[in-house]
Coordinates of C-alpha atoms and ligand atoms in Angstrom, one line a residue:
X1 CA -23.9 3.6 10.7
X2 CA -24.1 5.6 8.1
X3 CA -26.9 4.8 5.2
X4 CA -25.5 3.0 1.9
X5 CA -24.7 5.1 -1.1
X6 CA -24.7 3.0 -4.0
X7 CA -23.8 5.2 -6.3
X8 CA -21.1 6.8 -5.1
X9 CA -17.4 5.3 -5.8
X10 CA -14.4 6.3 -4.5
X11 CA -11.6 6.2 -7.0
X12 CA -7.5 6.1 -5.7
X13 CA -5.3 6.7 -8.5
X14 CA -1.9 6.1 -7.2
X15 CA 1.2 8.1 -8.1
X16 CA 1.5 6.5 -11.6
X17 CA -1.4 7.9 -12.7
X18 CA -1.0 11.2 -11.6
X19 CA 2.6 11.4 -13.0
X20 CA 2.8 13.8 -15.5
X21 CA 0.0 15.7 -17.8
X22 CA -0.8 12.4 -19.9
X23 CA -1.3 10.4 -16.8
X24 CA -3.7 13.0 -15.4
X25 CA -5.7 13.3 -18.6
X26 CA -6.1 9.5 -18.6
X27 CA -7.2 9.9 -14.8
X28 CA -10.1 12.5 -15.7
X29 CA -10.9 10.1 -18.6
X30 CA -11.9 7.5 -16.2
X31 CA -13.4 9.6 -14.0
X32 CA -15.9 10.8 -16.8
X33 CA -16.8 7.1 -17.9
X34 CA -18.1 6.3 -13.9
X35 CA -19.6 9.4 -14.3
X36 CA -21.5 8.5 -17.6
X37 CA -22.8 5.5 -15.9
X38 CA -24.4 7.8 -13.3
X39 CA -22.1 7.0 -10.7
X40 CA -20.5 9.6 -8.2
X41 CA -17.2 9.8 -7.4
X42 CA -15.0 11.2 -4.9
X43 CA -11.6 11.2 -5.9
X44 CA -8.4 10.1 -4.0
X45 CA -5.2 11.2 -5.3
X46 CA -1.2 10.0 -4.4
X47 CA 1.4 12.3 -5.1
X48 CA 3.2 12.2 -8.4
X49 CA 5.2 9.4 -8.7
X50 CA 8.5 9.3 -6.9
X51 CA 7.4 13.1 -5.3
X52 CA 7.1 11.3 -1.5
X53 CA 10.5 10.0 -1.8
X54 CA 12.0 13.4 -3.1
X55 CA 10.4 15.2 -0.3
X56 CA 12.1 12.6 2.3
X57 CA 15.3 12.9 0.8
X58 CA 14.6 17.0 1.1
X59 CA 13.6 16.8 4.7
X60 CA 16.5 14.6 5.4
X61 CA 19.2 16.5 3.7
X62 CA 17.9 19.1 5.8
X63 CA 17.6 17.7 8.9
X64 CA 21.2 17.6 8.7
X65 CA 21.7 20.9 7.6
X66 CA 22.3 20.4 4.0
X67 CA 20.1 23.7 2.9
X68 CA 21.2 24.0 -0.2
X69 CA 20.8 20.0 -0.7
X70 CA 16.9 20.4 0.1
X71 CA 16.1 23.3 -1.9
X72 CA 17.2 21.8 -5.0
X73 CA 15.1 18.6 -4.8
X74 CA 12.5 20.9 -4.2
X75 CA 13.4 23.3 -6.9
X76 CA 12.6 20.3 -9.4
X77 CA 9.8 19.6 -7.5
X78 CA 8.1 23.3 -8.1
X79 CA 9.0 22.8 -12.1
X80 CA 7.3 19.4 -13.0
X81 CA 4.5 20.7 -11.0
X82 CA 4.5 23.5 -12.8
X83 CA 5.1 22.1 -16.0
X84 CA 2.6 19.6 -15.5
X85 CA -0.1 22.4 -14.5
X86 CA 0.6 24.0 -17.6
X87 CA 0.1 21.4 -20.2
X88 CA -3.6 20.6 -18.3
X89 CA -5.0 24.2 -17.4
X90 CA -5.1 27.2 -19.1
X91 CA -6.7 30.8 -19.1
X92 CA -7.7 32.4 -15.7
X93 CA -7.9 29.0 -14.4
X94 CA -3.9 28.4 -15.1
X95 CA -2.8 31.5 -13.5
X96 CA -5.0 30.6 -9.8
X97 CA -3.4 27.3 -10.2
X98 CA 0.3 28.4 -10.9
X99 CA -0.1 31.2 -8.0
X100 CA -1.4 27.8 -5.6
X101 CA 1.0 25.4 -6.4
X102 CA 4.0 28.8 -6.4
X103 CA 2.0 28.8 -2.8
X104 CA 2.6 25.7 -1.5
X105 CA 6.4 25.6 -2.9
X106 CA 7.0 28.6 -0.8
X107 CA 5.5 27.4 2.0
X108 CA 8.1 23.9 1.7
X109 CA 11.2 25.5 0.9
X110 CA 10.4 28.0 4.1
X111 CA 10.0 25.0 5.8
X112 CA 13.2 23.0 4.3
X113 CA 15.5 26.4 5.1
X114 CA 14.0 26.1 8.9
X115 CA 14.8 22.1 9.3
X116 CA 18.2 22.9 8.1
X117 CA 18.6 26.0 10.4
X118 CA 17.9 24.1 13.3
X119 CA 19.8 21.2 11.9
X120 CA 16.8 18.9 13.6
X121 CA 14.0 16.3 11.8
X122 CA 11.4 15.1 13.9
X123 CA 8.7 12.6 12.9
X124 CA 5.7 15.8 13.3
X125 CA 8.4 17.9 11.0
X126 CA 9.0 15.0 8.7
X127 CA 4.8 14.6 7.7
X128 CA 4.8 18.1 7.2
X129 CA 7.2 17.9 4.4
X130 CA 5.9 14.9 3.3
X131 CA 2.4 16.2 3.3
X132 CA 2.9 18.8 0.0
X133 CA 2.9 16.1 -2.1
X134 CA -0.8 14.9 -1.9
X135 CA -1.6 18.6 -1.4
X136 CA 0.3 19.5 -4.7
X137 CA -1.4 16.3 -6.8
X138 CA -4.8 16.8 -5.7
X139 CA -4.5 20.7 -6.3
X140 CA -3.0 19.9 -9.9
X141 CA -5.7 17.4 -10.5
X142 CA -9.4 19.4 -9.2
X143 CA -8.0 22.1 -11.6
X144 CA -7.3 19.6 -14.5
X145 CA -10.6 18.1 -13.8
X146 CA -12.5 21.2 -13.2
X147 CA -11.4 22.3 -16.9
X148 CA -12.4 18.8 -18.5
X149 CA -15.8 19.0 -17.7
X150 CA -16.0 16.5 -14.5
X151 CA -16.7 19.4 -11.8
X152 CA -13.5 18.9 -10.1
X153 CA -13.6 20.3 -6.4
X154 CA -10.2 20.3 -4.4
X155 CA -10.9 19.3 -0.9
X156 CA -8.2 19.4 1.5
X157 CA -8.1 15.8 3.2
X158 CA -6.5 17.5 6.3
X159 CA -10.0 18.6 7.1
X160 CA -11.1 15.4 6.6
X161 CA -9.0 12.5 7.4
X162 CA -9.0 12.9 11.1
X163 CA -5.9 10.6 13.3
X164 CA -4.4 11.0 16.4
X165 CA -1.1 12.1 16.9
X166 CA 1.5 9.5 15.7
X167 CA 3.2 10.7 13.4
X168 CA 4.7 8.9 10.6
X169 CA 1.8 6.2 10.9
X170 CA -1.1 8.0 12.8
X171 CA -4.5 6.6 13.5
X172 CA -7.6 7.4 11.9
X173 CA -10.3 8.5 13.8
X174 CA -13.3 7.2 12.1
X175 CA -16.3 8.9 13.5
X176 CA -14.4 12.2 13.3
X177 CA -13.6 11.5 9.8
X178 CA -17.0 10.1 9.4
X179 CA -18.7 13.5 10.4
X180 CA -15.8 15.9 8.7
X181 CA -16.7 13.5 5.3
X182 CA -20.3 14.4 5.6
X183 CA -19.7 18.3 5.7
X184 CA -17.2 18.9 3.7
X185 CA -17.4 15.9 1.7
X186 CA -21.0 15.4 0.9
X187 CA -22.3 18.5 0.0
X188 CA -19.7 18.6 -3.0
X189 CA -21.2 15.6 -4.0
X190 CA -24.9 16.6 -3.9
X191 CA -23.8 19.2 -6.1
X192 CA -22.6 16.4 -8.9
X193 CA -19.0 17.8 -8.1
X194 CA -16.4 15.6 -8.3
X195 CA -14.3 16.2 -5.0
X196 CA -10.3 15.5 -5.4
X197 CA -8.7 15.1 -1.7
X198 CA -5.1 13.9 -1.5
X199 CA -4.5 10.7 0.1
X200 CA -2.0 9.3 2.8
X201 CA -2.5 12.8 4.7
X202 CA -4.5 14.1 7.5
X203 CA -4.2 16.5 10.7
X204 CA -4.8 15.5 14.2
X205 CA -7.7 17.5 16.2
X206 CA -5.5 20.5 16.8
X207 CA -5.0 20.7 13.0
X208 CA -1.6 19.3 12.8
X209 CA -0.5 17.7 9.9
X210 CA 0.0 14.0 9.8
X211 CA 0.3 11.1 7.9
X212 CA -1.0 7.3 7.5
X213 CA 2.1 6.1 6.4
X214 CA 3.9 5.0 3.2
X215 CA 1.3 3.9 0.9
X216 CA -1.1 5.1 2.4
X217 CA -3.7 6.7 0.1
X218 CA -5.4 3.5 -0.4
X219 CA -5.9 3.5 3.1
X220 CA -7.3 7.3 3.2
X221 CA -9.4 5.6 -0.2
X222 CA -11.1 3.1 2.0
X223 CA -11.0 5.5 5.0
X224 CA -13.4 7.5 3.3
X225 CA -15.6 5.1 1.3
X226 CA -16.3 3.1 4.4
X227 CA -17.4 6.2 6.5
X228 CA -19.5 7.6 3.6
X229 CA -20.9 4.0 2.5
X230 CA -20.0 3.7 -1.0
X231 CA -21.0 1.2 -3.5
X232 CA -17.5 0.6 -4.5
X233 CA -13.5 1.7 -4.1
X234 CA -11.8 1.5 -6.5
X235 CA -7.9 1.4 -7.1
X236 CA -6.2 2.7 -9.9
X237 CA -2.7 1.4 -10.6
X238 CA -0.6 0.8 -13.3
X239 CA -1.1 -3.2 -13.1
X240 CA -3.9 -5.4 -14.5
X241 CA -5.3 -6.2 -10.8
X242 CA -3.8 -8.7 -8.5
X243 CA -1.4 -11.6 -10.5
X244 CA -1.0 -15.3 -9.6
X245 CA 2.4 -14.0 -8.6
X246 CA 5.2 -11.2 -10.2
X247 CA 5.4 -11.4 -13.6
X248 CA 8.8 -10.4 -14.0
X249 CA 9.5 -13.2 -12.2
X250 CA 7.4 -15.6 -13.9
X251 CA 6.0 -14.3 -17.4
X252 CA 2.9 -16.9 -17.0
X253 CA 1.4 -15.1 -13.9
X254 CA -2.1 -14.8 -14.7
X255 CA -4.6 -12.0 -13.5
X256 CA -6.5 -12.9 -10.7
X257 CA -9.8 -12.1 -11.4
X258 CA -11.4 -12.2 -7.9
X259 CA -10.1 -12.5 -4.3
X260 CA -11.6 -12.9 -1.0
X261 CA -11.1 -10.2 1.4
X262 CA -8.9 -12.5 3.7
X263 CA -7.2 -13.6 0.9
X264 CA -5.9 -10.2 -0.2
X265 CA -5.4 -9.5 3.6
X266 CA -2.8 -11.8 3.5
X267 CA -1.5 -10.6 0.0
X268 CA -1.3 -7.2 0.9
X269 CA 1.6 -7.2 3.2
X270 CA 3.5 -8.5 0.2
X271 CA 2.2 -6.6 -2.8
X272 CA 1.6 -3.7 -0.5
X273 CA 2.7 -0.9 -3.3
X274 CA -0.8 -1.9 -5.1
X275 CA -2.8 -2.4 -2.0
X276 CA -1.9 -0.9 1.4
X277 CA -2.7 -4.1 3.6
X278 CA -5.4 -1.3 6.2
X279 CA -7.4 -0.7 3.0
X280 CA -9.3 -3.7 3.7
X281 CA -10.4 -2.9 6.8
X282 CA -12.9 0.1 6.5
X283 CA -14.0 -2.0 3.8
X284 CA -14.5 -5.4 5.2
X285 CA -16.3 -3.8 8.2
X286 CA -18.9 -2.4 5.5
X287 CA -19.1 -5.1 2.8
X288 CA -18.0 -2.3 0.3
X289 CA -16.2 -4.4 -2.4
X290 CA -12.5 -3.7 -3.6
X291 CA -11.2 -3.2 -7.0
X292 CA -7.8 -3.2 -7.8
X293 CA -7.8 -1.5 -11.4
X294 CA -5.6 -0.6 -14.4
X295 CA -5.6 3.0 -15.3
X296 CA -3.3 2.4 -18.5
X297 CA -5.6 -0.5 -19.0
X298 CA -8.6 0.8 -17.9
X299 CA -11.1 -1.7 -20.2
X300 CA -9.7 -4.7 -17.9
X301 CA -11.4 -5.9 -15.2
X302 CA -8.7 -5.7 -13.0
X303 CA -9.1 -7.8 -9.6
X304 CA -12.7 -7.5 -7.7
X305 CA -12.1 -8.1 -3.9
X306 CA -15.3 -9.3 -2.3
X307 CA -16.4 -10.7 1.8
X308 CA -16.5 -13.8 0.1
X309 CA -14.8 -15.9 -2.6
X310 CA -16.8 -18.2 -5.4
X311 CA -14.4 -22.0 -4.6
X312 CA -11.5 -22.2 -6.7
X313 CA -10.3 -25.5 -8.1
X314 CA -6.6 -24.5 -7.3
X315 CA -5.8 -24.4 -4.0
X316 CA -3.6 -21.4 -4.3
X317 CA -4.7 -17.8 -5.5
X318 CA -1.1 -16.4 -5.2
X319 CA 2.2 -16.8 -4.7
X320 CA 3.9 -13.9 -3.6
X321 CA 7.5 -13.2 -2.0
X322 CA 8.7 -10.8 -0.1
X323 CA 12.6 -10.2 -0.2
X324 CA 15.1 -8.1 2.3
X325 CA 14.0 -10.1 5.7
X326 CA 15.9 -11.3 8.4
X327 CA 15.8 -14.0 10.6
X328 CA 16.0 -13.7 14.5
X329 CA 17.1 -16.5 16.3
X330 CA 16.6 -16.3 20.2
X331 CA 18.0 -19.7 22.2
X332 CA 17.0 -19.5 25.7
X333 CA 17.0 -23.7 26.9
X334 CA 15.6 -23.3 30.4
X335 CA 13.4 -20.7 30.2
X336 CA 11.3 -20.9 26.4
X337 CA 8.8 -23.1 27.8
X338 CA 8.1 -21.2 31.1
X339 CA 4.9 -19.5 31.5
X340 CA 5.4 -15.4 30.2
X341 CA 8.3 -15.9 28.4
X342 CA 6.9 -15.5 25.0
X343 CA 5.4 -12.4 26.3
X344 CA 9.1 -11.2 27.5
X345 CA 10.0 -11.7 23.9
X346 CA 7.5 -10.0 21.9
X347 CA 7.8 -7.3 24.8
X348 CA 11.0 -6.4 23.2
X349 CA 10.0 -6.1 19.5
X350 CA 6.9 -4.2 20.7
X351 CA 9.0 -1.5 22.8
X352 CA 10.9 -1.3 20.2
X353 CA 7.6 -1.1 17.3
X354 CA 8.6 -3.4 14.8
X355 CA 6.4 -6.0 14.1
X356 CA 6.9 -9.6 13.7
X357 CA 6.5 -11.1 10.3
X358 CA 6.7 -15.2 10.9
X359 CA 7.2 -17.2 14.1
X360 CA 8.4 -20.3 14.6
X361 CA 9.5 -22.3 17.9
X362 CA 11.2 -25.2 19.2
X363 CA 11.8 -27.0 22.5
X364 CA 14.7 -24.5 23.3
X365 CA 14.6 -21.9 20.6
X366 CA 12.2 -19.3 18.8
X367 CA 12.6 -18.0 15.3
X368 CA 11.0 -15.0 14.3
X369 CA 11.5 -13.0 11.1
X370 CA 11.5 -9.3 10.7
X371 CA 11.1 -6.7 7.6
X372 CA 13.5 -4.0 9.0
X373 CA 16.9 -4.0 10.4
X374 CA 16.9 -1.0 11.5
X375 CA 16.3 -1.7 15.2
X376 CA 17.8 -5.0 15.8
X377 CA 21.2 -4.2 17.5
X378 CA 18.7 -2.6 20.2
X379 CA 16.5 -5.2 20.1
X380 CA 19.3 -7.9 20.3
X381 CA 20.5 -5.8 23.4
X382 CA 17.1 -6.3 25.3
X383 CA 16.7 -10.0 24.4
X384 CA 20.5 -11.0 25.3
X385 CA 19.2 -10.2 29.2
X386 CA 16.9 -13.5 28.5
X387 CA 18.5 -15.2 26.0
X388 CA 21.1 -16.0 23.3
X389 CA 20.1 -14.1 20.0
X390 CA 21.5 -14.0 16.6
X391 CA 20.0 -12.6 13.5
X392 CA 20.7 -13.3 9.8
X393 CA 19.9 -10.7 7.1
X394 CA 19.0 -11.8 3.0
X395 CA 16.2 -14.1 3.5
X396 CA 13.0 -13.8 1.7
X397 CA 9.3 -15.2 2.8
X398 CA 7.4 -16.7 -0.1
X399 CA 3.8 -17.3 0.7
X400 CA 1.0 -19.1 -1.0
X401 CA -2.3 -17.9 -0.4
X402 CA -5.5 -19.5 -1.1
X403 CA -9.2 -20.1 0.4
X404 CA -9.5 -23.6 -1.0
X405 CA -5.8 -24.5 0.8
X406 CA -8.3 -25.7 3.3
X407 CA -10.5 -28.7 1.0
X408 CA -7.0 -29.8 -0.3
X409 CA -4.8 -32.7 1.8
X410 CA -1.2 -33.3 1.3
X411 CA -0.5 -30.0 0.0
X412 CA 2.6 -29.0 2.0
X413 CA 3.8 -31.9 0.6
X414 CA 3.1 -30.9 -3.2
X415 CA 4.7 -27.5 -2.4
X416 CA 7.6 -29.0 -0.5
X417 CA 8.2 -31.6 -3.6
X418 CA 8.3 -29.0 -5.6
X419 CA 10.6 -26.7 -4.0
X420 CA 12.7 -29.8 -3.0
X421 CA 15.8 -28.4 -4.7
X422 CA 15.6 -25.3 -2.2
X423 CA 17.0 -24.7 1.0
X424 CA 13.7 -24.4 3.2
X425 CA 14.9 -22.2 6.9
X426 CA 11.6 -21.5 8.8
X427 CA 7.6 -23.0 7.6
X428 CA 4.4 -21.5 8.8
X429 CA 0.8 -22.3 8.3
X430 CA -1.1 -19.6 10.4
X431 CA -4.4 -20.7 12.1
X432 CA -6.5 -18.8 8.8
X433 CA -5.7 -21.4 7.0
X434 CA -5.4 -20.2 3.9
X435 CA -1.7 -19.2 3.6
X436 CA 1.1 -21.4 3.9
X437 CA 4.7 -19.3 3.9
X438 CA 8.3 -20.1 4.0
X439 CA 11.6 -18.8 4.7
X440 CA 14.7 -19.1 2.2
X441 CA 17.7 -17.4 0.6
X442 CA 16.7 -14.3 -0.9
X443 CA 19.0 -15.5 -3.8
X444 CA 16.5 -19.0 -4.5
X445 CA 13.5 -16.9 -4.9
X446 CA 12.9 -16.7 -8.5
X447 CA 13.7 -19.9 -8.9
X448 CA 11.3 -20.9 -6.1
X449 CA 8.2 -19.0 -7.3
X450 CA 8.9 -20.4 -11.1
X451 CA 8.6 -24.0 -9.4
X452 CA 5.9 -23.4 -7.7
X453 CA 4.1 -21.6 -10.1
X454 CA 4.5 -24.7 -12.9
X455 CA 3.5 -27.1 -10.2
X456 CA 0.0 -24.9 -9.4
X457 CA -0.9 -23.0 -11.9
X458 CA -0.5 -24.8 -15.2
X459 CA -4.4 -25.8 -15.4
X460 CA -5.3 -22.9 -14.0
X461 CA -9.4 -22.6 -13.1
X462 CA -11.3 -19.8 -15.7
X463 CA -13.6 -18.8 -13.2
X464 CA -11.4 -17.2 -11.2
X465 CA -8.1 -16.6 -13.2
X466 CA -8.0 -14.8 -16.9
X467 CA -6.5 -17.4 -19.2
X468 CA -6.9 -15.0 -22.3
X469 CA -4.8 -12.2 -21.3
X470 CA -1.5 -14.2 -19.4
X471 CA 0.2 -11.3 -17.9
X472 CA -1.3 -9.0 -20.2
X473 CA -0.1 -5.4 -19.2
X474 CA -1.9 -3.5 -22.7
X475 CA 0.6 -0.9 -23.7
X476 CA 2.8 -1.2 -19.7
X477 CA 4.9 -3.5 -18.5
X478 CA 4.2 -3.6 -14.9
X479 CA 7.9 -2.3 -14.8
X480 CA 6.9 0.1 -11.3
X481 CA 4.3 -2.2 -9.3
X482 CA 3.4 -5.4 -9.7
X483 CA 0.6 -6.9 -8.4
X484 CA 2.8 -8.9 -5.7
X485 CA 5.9 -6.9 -5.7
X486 CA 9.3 -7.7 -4.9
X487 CA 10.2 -5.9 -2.6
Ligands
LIG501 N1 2.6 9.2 -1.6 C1 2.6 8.3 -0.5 C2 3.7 7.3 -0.6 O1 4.4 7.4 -1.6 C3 1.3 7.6 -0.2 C4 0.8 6.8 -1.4 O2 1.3 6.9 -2.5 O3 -0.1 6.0 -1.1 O4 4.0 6.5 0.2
MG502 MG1 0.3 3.0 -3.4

């Protein structure tokens, strides 16, 4: 293991705060204040907002030939890069960067013309594409930060962030990141640089470009403050920390000032644009604390997730929700109880990699809820050979998540009383204990969440949520990414 660096934080700023030239200066900004408190940072970067969505569409209006299609997205690509390298750099320093960033446009749009040539995307094709973006932002931003005073070293996270080869979602390799992290990494840092590495992206051993997955630079953030020890992580969003639930929904959501790790385990998978739900690993395995922060806010406290939670008075931290589910229903009346059949079942989902959400079963039937519909006619295929299956799209999981769940009796009942106006399909309290979830109409959501968020949160404990600032957002509505997103 390697030796605790307390003074070194790693700070993700997601792709709302590398947006556009204002968003970058407010970046270097913060940078500078950790900076003035002595603290060393290395710097984890997303691509500009909405760039990893352009480049798919790109690579996918290629992969079907569409040439022209691609090069356009990636036309406007090349000029807001551009435009944004401008406004930050200037002098000798501007014309490197313009010739880098002109570099790396090149280098796509050679790529975009030879996806659409062959007419073919494949997953190893697709991270390539996808890749530019992280290597565009973190160019953009060592050269913004190099001229503002904060020693800003690009580092290329390829040499760094070390996975295996599954593309699309690859693997870290954490003693090979560990080691790459201490030679390329460290030394930068010993010189009181500040190194700026793109996030989500890395190469497999041969040096082939891959990816984490989508949203994953606060993965890559943890990735690299576990193996190097840091004091903190930090990440930067555009929303005051973690909420009692979405304020858009509800306009009383309070900030949640702290969270246990297992408590934002759970949140994650629903609020997973502010926190990618793997970030907590390389964390948790280190004790290295969590901090989900505002970077149009950057005074706030944002939310601080720790190993271990001060008791709560509520027994809920959160409500979130998660919309755009469907339910599978597999009837099978001789066979559900016989020894391997469960097995059979989740078999299926695993051959086909999509992973189950919620389970439930009965005497004859089980119930299981998945976040894609993409595979299901396949999967519905496989299962029909051992069963009846039917699946119903439009259902949305709300989940209440809390520690103290556990010191509080009757509580289903509270939440139930309260929701007793809803349609409830499928209920689940998993064996942690501190999450209780259930399945309805995607169309009763709102209204659920405001229910339930009147019934728990209306004397809300100080200690652990902010009272003064309900839903406070100073300057942004958390219009892009709240805290527990909708998704
Ligand atoms: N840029 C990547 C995405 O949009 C990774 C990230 O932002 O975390 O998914
Ligand atoms: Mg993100």
């Amino acid at each position: 293991m390697s030796t605790p660096r307390p003074q070194l934080v790693v700070m993700k700023f997601g792709g709302t705060s590398v947006e556009d030239a204002a968003a970058i200066r407010r970046t270097a900004e913060i940078v500078r204040g950790r900076r003035a408190r002595g603290l060393r940072a290395i710097v984890v970067v997303s691509a500009m907002a909405r760039v990893t969505d352009t480049l798919l569409a790109a690579a996918a209006a290629a992969g079907v030939g569409d040439k022209h299609g691609a090069l356009a997205l990636s036309a406007r690509l090349r000029s807001r890069h551009l435009d944004t390298a401008r406004d930050l750099v200037h002098g000798i320093e501007l014309s490197t960067l313009l010739g880098t960033v002109q570099h790396e446009f090149d280098a796509l749009d050679d790529l975009l013309r030879g996806i659409s040539a062959v007419g073919e995307l494949t997953p190893r094709t697709t991270d390539l594409v996808l890749s530019f973006g992280e290597r565009l932002s973190s160019v953009v931003v060592a050269a913004a930060f190099a001229l503002a005073g904060l020693e800003g070293a690009h580092l290329d996270a390829r040499d760094c962030i070390i996975t295996d080869n599954s593309y699309g979602k690859a693997v870290p390799q954490e003693a090979l990141i560990e080691q790459a992290l201490l030679k390329h990494a460290l030394p930068l840092v010993e010189r009181d640089l500040t190194p700026v590495m793109g996030g989500f992206i890395g190469s497999n051993e041969a040096g082939i470009t891959t990816t984490l997955g989508r949203g994953g630079s606060d993965f890559s953030a943890a990735l690299v403050g576990g193996a190097l020890h840091a004091g903190a992580i930090e990440i930067w969003t555009d929303v005051n920390g973690i909420m009692t639930t979405d304020p858009r929904i509800c306009p009383d959501a309070l900030r949640v000032k702290t969270v246990s790790f297992e408590e934002a385990a759970e949140l994650a998978y629903f609020g997973a644009k502010v926190l990618h739900p793997a970030t907590i690993l390389p964390a948790v395995q280190k004790n290295i604390p969590v901090f989900v922060l505002n970077s149009r806010n950057a005074a706030n406290e944002g939310t601080r997730i720790t190993a271990v939670a001060p008791p709560c008075r509520s027994p809920f931290k959160c409500i979130a929700v998660k919309k755009r589910l469907t339910i599978v229903d597999i009837v099978a009346s001789r066979m559900l109880m016989s020894h391997g059949y469960l097995k059979a079942v989740f078999d299926v989902f695993d051959r086909h990699r999509v992973a189950i959400d919620m389970v439930s079963t009965s005497e004859v039937s089980i119930s299981v809820t998945v976040d894609t519909s993409e595979h299901l006619p396949l999967i519905a295929e496989d299962l029909k050979r051992i069963a009846d299956v039917k699946y119903e799209s439009g259902k949305a999981l709300v989940c209440l998540v809390g520690e103290d769940i556990r010191g509080h009796a009757g509580i289903s009942g509270k939440v139930f009383t309260a929701i007793e106006h809803i349609n409830v399909r499928m209920i689940s309290q998993g064996a942690s204990e501190i999450n209780m979830s259930f399945m309805i109409e995607e169309d009763d959501a709102a209204e659920a969440i405001r229910s339930l968020h009147r019934r728990f949160f209306s004397d809300p404990d100080g200690e652990i949520f902010d009272l003064d600032a309900r839903a406070n957002t100073a300057g942004a509505p958390p219009v892009h990414m709240p805290a527990v997103a909708v998704q």
